[in-house]
Amino acid sequence: FFEREMAARTPLLNGLVLAGGRSQRMGRDKSQLNWHGKPQREHVADLLRPFCEDVLVSCRPEQAADLSAAYPALPDTFVDLGPYGAILSAFRAQPDRAWLVVACDLPLLDAATLDFLVKERQPKHLATAFVSPRDQMPEPLIAIWEPKSYPELLAFLGQGYSCPRKVLLNTDSHCVAAPNPAALSNANTPEDLQQLGLG
């Protein structure tokens, strides 16, 4: 009975692919790099689909027309705030949903890693996030943000902060170690791609 009640009260989970970055360090649009037979933003969206009610691709307003209709766009309404603005824009669009937020620059991310995160989800916390294997800090861009985090994100923004990691560090978030730390490797530069064997 209690498990059924908890499931009924758990906010539905949406997916958000972060694809609105300017990719200045990479020198080309990371979201369109093809590591898995399709643009990376589409690959990540497809990874998210089995775990989410809806999957949206976060982008800058001028990018929306370039996205396939099969991958619905969510243009930023909080502009010039990077990933922080993307997360806020998602909550503005659907504030009653939780959001599984994933950056598009994770070429080694797999379904097993996402499955682990979803199973570790604790909706009583503000968010559920992986611990970075590099610095043992929470990874805000492969994390589940609960609806209760929306007012907290707005409050931090009102104080002049727009770093999602800072929010996780200073609120009640649930952090877990990734079963496969390599899956959290991101590629921001051509050198990163070479180190991952993708260059």
Backbone as JSON, one array per atom type, in Angstrom:
{
  "sequence": "FFEREMAARTPLLNGLVLAGGRSQRMGRDKSQLNWHGKPQREHVADLLRPFCEDVLVSCRPEQAADLSAAYPALPDTFVDLGPYGAILSAFRAQPDRAWLVVACDLPLLDAATLDFLVKERQPKHLATAFVSPRDQMPEPLIAIWEPKSYPELLAFLGQGYSCPRKVLLNTDSHCVAAPNPAALSNANTPEDLQQLGLG",
  "N": [[0.83, -1.21, 0.0], [1.86, 1.26, 0.91], [4.0, 1.57, -0.84], [2.62, 1.84, -3.25], [1.26, 4.22, -2.75], [3.39, 6.01, -2.47], [4.49, 5.88, -5.03], [2.42, 6.97, -6.49], [2.53, 9.57, -5.67], [4.95, 10.48, -6.46], [6.59, 12.78, -8.49], [6.15, 12.91, -12.04], [8.65, 12.04, -14.46], [10.55, 13.92, -16.64], [12.75, 14.24, -19.5], [15.65, 16.16, -20.22], [17.7, 17.33, -22.62], [20.7, 18.93, -22.75], [21.58, 21.15, -25.05], [22.28, 23.65, -25.86], [24.66, 25.01, -25.72], [27.5, 27.05, -26.73], [29.8, 25.88, -27.58], [32.48, 26.77, -27.71], [35.09, 26.02, -26.94], [35.35, 23.56, -28.17], [35.16, 24.23, -30.83], [33.33, 23.58, -32.72], [29.85, 22.7, -33.06], [28.99, 20.86, -30.35], [26.69, 19.41, -29.89], [25.95, 18.4, -32.31], [27.86, 16.62, -33.09], [28.81, 13.43, -34.31], [28.87, 10.5, -32.86], [27.6, 8.14, -32.54], [26.21, 7.34, -34.8], [24.3, 9.26, -35.25], [23.34, 12.72, -34.67], [24.69, 13.96, -31.59], [22.91, 15.14, -29.73], [20.5, 13.98, -30.42], [21.07, 11.31, -29.99], [21.43, 11.28, -27.17], [18.85, 12.06, -26.38], [17.41, 9.83, -27.28], [18.49, 7.9, -25.58], [17.37, 8.74, -23.2], [14.62, 8.37, -23.47], [13.39, 5.8, -22.64], [13.16, 6.15, -19.91], [11.67, 8.36, -19.3], [8.74, 10.49, -19.3], [8.31, 12.58, -21.2], [10.68, 13.87, -23.52], [12.77, 16.54, -24.04], [14.66, 18.84, -26.01], [16.89, 21.08, -24.94], [17.66, 24.35, -26.01], [19.16, 27.27, -27.56], [17.08, 30.04, -28.52], [17.43, 30.64, -31.27], [18.29, 28.24, -32.3], [16.2, 26.47, -32.46], [14.74, 26.02, -34.84], [16.37, 24.34, -36.26], [16.16, 21.82, -35.26], [15.02, 18.46, -35.48], [11.61, 17.46, -35.96], [11.03, 15.19, -34.57], [12.38, 15.4, -32.26], [11.52, 17.27, -29.92], [11.93, 20.74, -29.32], [13.02, 22.83, -26.62], [13.22, 25.95, -26.24], [15.37, 28.3, -24.6], [14.01, 30.3, -22.05], [14.94, 31.67, -19.96], [17.46, 33.48, -20.59], [20.94, 33.54, -21.61], [22.12, 32.3, -19.42], [23.31, 29.89, -19.49], [23.53, 26.37, -18.7], [22.08, 26.63, -16.32], [20.01, 28.41, -16.9], [18.7, 26.82, -18.76], [17.68, 24.72, -17.2], [15.97, 26.15, -15.5], [14.21, 27.13, -17.46], [13.0, 24.78, -18.27], [11.58, 24.05, -15.95], [9.89, 26.26, -15.81], [8.29, 25.74, -18.0], [7.1, 23.24, -17.36], [6.35, 22.94, -14.37], [5.52, 21.0, -12.54], [6.75, 18.64, -13.07], [9.51, 16.39, -12.58], [12.93, 16.67, -13.63], [15.14, 14.93, -15.6], [18.16, 15.78, -16.24], [20.56, 16.04, -18.75], [23.72, 16.63, -20.06], [24.87, 17.21, -23.41], [27.43, 16.5, -24.04], [28.55, 14.03, -23.34], [29.95, 11.48, -24.39], [30.3, 8.78, -23.73], [28.22, 8.0, -22.19], [25.75, 5.71, -21.07], [22.83, 3.51, -21.24], [22.65, 1.91, -18.97], [23.87, 3.42, -16.97], [22.13, 5.6, -16.74], [19.85, 4.2, -15.95], [20.65, 3.3, -13.44], [20.86, 5.75, -12.06], [18.18, 6.64, -12.11], [16.95, 4.63, -10.61], [18.14, 5.13, -8.18], [16.99, 7.47, -7.47], [15.65, 9.82, -5.19], [12.92, 11.31, -4.36], [12.31, 12.89, -2.15], [14.44, 14.48, -1.69], [16.09, 17.45, -2.94], [17.4, 17.04, -5.33], [18.81, 14.33, -7.27], [21.97, 13.25, -7.85], [24.98, 12.32, -9.61], [28.22, 11.71, -8.2], [31.12, 13.36, -9.12], [33.79, 11.6, -10.57], [36.18, 12.86, -10.86], [36.56, 15.1, -9.11], [35.06, 14.62, -6.88], [32.79, 16.11, -6.5], [29.3, 17.08, -6.77], [27.58, 16.22, -9.8], [25.88, 18.33, -11.67], [24.81, 18.25, -14.2], [24.14, 15.8, -15.07], [21.74, 14.67, -13.75], [18.86, 14.31, -11.6], [16.44, 16.62, -11.18], [14.18, 17.66, -8.85], [10.73, 18.88, -8.64], [10.6, 20.57, -6.41], [12.99, 21.86, -6.43], [12.83, 24.05, -8.06], [11.88, 26.61, -6.91], [14.1, 26.99, -5.25], [16.24, 27.2, -7.05], [15.48, 29.58, -8.32], [15.68, 31.29, -6.12], [18.44, 31.22, -5.57], [19.33, 32.38, -7.93], [18.26, 34.91, -7.62], [19.98, 35.86, -5.72], [22.19, 36.28, -7.15], [23.57, 34.07, -8.08], [24.35, 31.61, -10.5], [25.09, 28.98, -10.83], [24.6, 25.67, -11.16], [25.83, 23.59, -9.75], [26.6, 24.79, -7.38], [24.13, 25.12, -6.18], [23.42, 22.43, -5.67], [25.42, 21.82, -3.83], [24.75, 23.33, -1.65], [22.25, 22.7, -0.74], [19.67, 20.3, 0.06], [20.58, 17.69, -1.37], [20.81, 14.49, -3.01], [23.47, 12.42, -3.44], [25.22, 10.1, -5.47], [27.57, 7.48, -6.2], [28.78, 6.76, -9.44], [28.19, 3.72, -11.2], [29.79, 3.09, -13.36], [32.3, 4.97, -13.76], [33.57, 6.04, -16.04], [31.56, 6.6, -17.81], [30.74, 9.12, -17.25], [32.47, 10.82, -18.41], [33.26, 13.82, -19.99], [33.36, 15.66, -23.09], [34.86, 18.39, -24.05], [36.73, 19.63, -25.59], [38.84, 19.31, -28.55], [41.06, 17.88, -27.7], [40.08, 16.44, -25.54], [38.45, 14.66, -26.9], [40.35, 13.13, -28.25], [41.64, 11.9, -26.1], [39.6, 10.25, -25.25], [39.48, 8.51, -27.31], [38.02, 9.25, -29.5], [38.65, 11.19, -31.26]],
  "CA": [[0.0, 0.0, 0.0], [2.7, 2.45, 1.02], [4.76, 1.7, -2.09], [1.7, 2.38, -4.26], [0.99, 5.62, -2.41], [4.59, 6.79, -2.78], [4.61, 5.94, -6.48], [1.4, 7.88, -6.99], [2.89, 10.94, -5.29], [6.24, 10.83, -7.06], [6.4, 13.55, -9.73], [6.56, 12.28, -13.28], [10.01, 12.41, -14.84], [10.86, 14.33, -18.02], [14.16, 14.31, -19.85], [16.09, 17.42, -20.81], [19.02, 17.25, -23.23], [21.3, 20.27, -22.81], [22.23, 21.27, -26.36], [22.29, 25.06, -26.23], [25.96, 25.64, -25.53], [28.13, 27.62, -27.93], [30.89, 24.96, -27.95], [33.63, 27.57, -28.13], [36.35, 25.28, -26.74], [35.4, 22.47, -29.15], [35.33, 24.82, -32.15], [32.16, 23.19, -33.53], [28.7, 22.41, -32.22], [29.1, 19.53, -29.74], [25.41, 18.69, -29.94], [25.78, 17.79, -33.62], [28.91, 15.64, -33.35], [28.24, 12.11, -34.56], [29.66, 9.42, -32.28], [26.76, 6.93, -32.45], [25.38, 7.2, -35.98], [23.34, 10.35, -35.31], [23.82, 13.84, -33.84], [24.75, 13.59, -30.18], [21.71, 15.56, -29.01], [19.47, 12.98, -30.7], [21.48, 10.08, -29.31], [21.12, 11.41, -25.74], [17.39, 12.04, -26.26], [16.97, 8.44, -27.42], [18.87, 7.21, -24.34], [16.48, 9.17, -22.11], [13.2, 8.04, -23.71], [12.81, 4.72, -21.83], [13.07, 6.52, -18.49], [10.99, 9.64, -19.14], [7.44, 10.71, -19.94], [8.61, 13.4, -22.37], [12.08, 14.26, -23.65], [12.9, 17.78, -24.78], [16.04, 19.27, -26.27], [17.1, 22.48, -24.57], [18.47, 25.03, -27.02], [18.95, 28.7, -27.68], [15.92, 30.27, -29.4], [17.77, 30.62, -32.7], [18.59, 26.87, -32.71], [15.01, 25.63, -32.44], [14.32, 25.66, -36.19], [17.28, 23.35, -36.81], [15.91, 20.52, -34.64], [14.03, 17.59, -36.1], [10.32, 17.42, -35.26], [11.03, 14.0, -33.71], [13.1, 15.76, -31.03], [10.95, 18.57, -29.6], [12.84, 21.74, -28.75], [12.6, 23.7, -25.52], [14.1, 27.13, -26.27], [15.57, 28.98, -23.32], [13.28, 31.52, -21.72], [15.91, 32.35, -19.1], [18.54, 33.51, -21.58], [22.31, 33.91, -21.23], [22.48, 31.72, -18.12], [23.87, 28.57, -19.71], [22.7, 25.25, -18.23], [21.18, 27.07, -15.25], [18.84, 28.95, -17.57], [17.99, 25.71, -19.39], [16.92, 24.02, -16.17], [14.87, 27.04, -15.11], [13.26, 27.18, -18.56], [12.24, 23.53, -18.22], [10.61, 24.14, -14.85], [8.88, 27.25, -16.17], [7.38, 25.09, -18.94], [6.36, 22.18, -16.68], [6.86, 23.0, -13.0], [5.12, 19.86, -11.72], [7.55, 17.48, -13.46], [10.94, 16.32, -12.28], [13.68, 16.71, -14.89], [16.41, 14.23, -15.73], [18.95, 16.72, -17.06], [21.79, 15.42, -19.22], [24.49, 17.4, -21.04], [25.06, 16.46, -24.67], [28.86, 16.25, -24.29], [28.93, 12.82, -22.61], [29.9, 10.48, -25.46], [30.35, 7.41, -23.22], [27.03, 7.75, -21.38], [24.98, 4.56, -21.54], [21.53, 3.31, -20.62], [22.83, 1.33, -17.63], [24.18, 4.51, -16.05], [20.88, 6.32, -16.51], [18.97, 3.31, -15.19], [21.13, 3.34, -12.05], [20.49, 7.05, -11.47], [16.72, 6.67, -11.92], [16.63, 3.74, -9.5], [18.64, 5.76, -6.95], [16.24, 8.71, -7.26], [14.95, 10.03, -3.92], [12.16, 12.55, -4.57], [12.25, 13.73, -0.94], [15.56, 15.41, -1.79], [15.99, 18.46, -3.98], [17.9, 16.46, -6.57], [19.65, 13.15, -7.18], [23.06, 13.5, -8.8], [26.2, 11.54, -9.49], [29.44, 12.35, -7.7], [32.15, 13.37, -10.15], [34.98, 10.83, -10.21], [37.36, 13.73, -10.94], [36.77, 15.98, -7.95], [34.12, 14.23, -5.81], [31.73, 17.12, -6.39], [28.1, 16.63, -7.48], [27.48, 16.51, -11.23], [24.53, 18.86, -11.86], [24.34, 18.14, -15.59], [23.59, 14.46, -15.26], [21.08, 14.66, -12.45], [17.4, 14.44, -11.57], [16.03, 17.78, -10.4], [12.77, 17.53, -8.44], [10.0, 20.16, -8.73], [10.89, 21.44, -5.26], [14.23, 22.62, -6.66], [12.55, 25.25, -8.86], [12.0, 27.85, -6.11], [15.48, 27.14, -4.75], [17.03, 27.72, -8.17], [15.11, 30.99, -8.48], [16.21, 32.03, -4.97], [19.88, 31.4, -5.78], [19.49, 33.36, -9.01], [17.97, 36.22, -7.04], [21.15, 36.28, -4.95], [23.28, 36.49, -8.08], [24.27, 32.82, -8.4], [23.78, 30.85, -11.61], [25.88, 27.75, -10.93], [23.78, 24.59, -10.61], [26.6, 22.81, -8.77], [26.53, 25.5, -6.1], [22.83, 24.8, -5.59], [23.5, 21.08, -5.11], [26.33, 21.8, -2.68], [24.21, 24.12, -0.54], [20.88, 22.3, -0.46], [19.48, 18.89, 0.43], [20.63, 16.85, -2.56], [21.22, 13.1, -2.81], [24.55, 12.15, -4.39], [25.6, 8.69, -5.54], [28.72, 7.17, -7.07], [28.4, 6.1, -10.68], [28.71, 2.36, -11.3], [30.81, 3.13, -14.39], [32.73, 6.38, -13.78], [33.95, 6.49, -17.38], [30.36, 7.08, -18.51], [30.55, 10.54, -16.94], [33.53, 11.6, -19.08], [32.71, 14.76, -20.98], [34.27, 16.07, -24.16], [34.68, 19.82, -24.29], [37.76, 20.11, -26.49], [39.37, 18.25, -29.42], [41.99, 17.06, -26.92], [39.25, 15.5, -24.78], [38.01, 13.62, -27.84], [41.48, 12.25, -28.5], [41.86, 11.09, -24.9], [38.52, 9.25, -25.18], [39.55, 7.68, -28.48], [36.96, 9.66, -30.42], [39.15, 12.28, -32.07]],
  "C": [[0.86, 1.26, 0.0], [3.53, 2.66, -0.24], [3.89, 2.28, -3.19], [1.43, 3.85, -4.02], [2.2, 6.5, -2.77], [4.75, 6.95, -4.29], [3.62, 6.94, -7.06], [1.76, 9.33, -6.73], [4.21, 11.39, -5.89], [6.02, 11.6, -8.36], [6.89, 12.77, -10.95], [7.9, 12.86, -13.74], [10.08, 12.74, -16.33], [12.36, 14.28, -18.24], [14.48, 15.64, -20.51], [17.52, 17.26, -21.31], [19.58, 18.66, -23.37], [22.12, 20.4, -24.09], [22.38, 22.72, -26.8], [23.62, 25.76, -26.07], [26.56, 26.13, -26.84], [29.36, 26.85, -28.37], [32.15, 25.69, -28.39], [34.95, 26.81, -27.99], [36.49, 24.14, -27.75], [35.64, 23.01, -30.56], [34.24, 24.42, -33.14], [31.07, 22.74, -32.58], [28.77, 20.98, -31.67], [27.82, 18.73, -29.9], [25.18, 18.0, -31.27], [26.9, 16.82, -33.99], [28.3, 14.24, -33.41], [29.19, 11.04, -34.04], [28.91, 8.08, -32.33], [25.81, 6.8, -33.63], [24.31, 8.25, -36.13], [23.89, 11.51, -34.49], [23.72, 13.5, -32.35], [23.5, 14.0, -29.41], [20.56, 14.57, -29.23], [19.8, 11.66, -30.01], [21.13, 10.15, -27.82], [19.6, 11.39, -25.53], [16.87, 10.61, -26.36], [17.34, 7.61, -26.2], [17.87, 7.51, -23.22], [15.05, 8.63, -22.25], [12.66, 6.9, -22.84], [12.55, 5.08, -20.38], [12.13, 7.71, -18.23], [9.63, 9.67, -19.84], [7.63, 11.46, -21.26], [10.1, 13.72, -22.35], [12.15, 15.48, -24.55], [14.38, 18.14, -24.94], [16.14, 20.76, -25.97], [18.03, 23.14, -25.57], [18.28, 26.53, -26.9], [17.8, 28.94, -28.65], [16.24, 30.17, -30.88], [18.1, 29.21, -33.21], [17.34, 26.04, -32.97], [14.61, 25.15, -33.84], [15.18, 24.56, -36.79], [17.03, 21.94, -36.27], [14.84, 19.76, -35.4], [12.74, 17.59, -35.28], [10.24, 16.22, -34.32], [11.71, 14.26, -32.37], [12.65, 17.16, -30.63], [11.93, 19.5, -28.89], [12.2, 22.45, -27.57], [13.55, 24.9, -25.5], [14.19, 27.79, -24.9], [14.66, 30.19, -23.2], [14.02, 32.32, -20.64], [17.2, 32.38, -19.93], [19.87, 33.93, -20.95], [22.7, 33.43, -19.84], [23.03, 30.31, -18.27], [22.94, 27.47, -19.22], [21.7, 25.66, -17.14], [19.88, 27.61, -15.86], [18.03, 27.86, -18.25], [17.12, 24.97, -18.38], [15.74, 24.87, -15.71], [13.81, 27.1, -16.2], [12.39, 25.92, -18.58], [11.19, 23.57, -17.12], [9.54, 25.19, -15.14], [7.84, 26.61, -17.1], [6.51, 24.04, -18.26], [6.85, 22.07, -15.24], [6.49, 21.81, -12.12], [5.88, 18.59, -12.07], [8.94, 17.57, -12.84], [11.67, 16.24, -13.62], [14.99, 15.95, -14.76], [17.23, 15.01, -16.75], [20.27, 16.05, -17.45], [22.45, 16.32, -20.26], [24.73, 16.54, -22.28], [26.52, 16.1, -24.93], [29.39, 15.06, -23.5], [28.92, 11.64, -23.58], [29.88, 9.04, -24.98], [29.14, 7.07, -22.34], [26.24, 6.58, -21.96], [23.69, 4.4, -20.74], [21.66, 2.76, -19.2], [23.11, 2.41, -16.59], [22.94, 5.32, -15.72], [19.92, 5.48, -15.67], [19.35, 3.32, -13.71], [20.7, 4.63, -11.37], [18.99, 7.1, -11.18], [16.32, 5.78, -10.74], [17.09, 4.31, -8.16], [17.88, 7.04, -6.6], [15.53, 8.72, -5.91], [14.2, 11.35, -4.0], [12.04, 13.44, -3.34], [13.39, 14.74, -0.93], [15.33, 16.39, -2.93], [16.39, 17.89, -5.34], [18.66, 15.18, -6.25], [20.71, 13.28, -8.26], [24.2, 12.53, -8.57], [27.3, 12.39, -8.85], [30.49, 12.25, -8.8], [33.34, 12.53, -9.72], [36.25, 11.67, -10.23], [37.61, 14.5, -9.65], [35.83, 15.69, -6.79], [33.05, 15.27, -5.54], [30.5, 16.6, -7.13], [28.09, 17.09, -8.93], [26.07, 17.01, -11.53], [23.95, 18.63, -13.24], [24.17, 16.7, -16.03], [22.95, 14.13, -13.92], [19.57, 14.74, -12.63], [17.06, 15.58, -10.63], [14.53, 17.68, -10.12], [12.06, 18.89, -8.54], [10.31, 21.12, -7.58], [12.17, 22.24, -5.45], [13.97, 23.93, -7.4], [12.61, 26.53, -8.02], [13.39, 28.07, -5.55], [16.38, 27.71, -5.84], [16.74, 29.2, -8.39], [15.69, 31.83, -7.34], [17.71, 32.26, -5.12], [20.13, 32.43, -6.87], [19.24, 34.77, -8.49], [19.12, 36.77, -6.21], [22.39, 36.45, -5.84], [24.07, 35.25, -8.45], [23.58, 32.11, -9.55], [24.61, 29.61, -11.9], [25.07, 26.61, -10.34], [24.52, 23.72, -9.6], [26.55, 23.48, -7.39], [25.2, 25.23, -5.4], [22.87, 23.41, -4.95], [24.35, 21.03, -3.85], [25.71, 22.45, -1.44], [22.75, 23.82, -0.24], [20.85, 20.8, -0.16], [19.42, 18.02, -0.82], [21.17, 15.46, -2.2], [22.25, 12.75, -3.87], [24.98, 10.69, -4.3], [26.81, 8.53, -6.45], [28.23, 6.42, -8.3], [28.97, 4.69, -10.74], [29.83, 2.24, -12.34], [31.29, 4.57, -14.53], [33.09, 6.9, -15.16], [32.76, 7.05, -18.15], [30.11, 8.56, -18.28], [31.61, 11.41, -17.61], [32.91, 12.54, -20.1], [33.81, 15.19, -21.95], [34.0, 17.51, -24.52], [35.66, 20.38, -25.31], [38.17, 18.98, -27.44], [40.33, 17.33, -28.67], [41.22, 16.04, -26.09], [38.82, 14.34, -25.67], [39.14, 12.63, -28.11], [41.74, 11.34, -27.31], [40.82, 9.99, -24.77], [38.53, 8.32, -26.38], [38.51, 8.01, -29.53], [37.42, 10.75, -31.38], [39.48, 11.88, -33.5]]
}
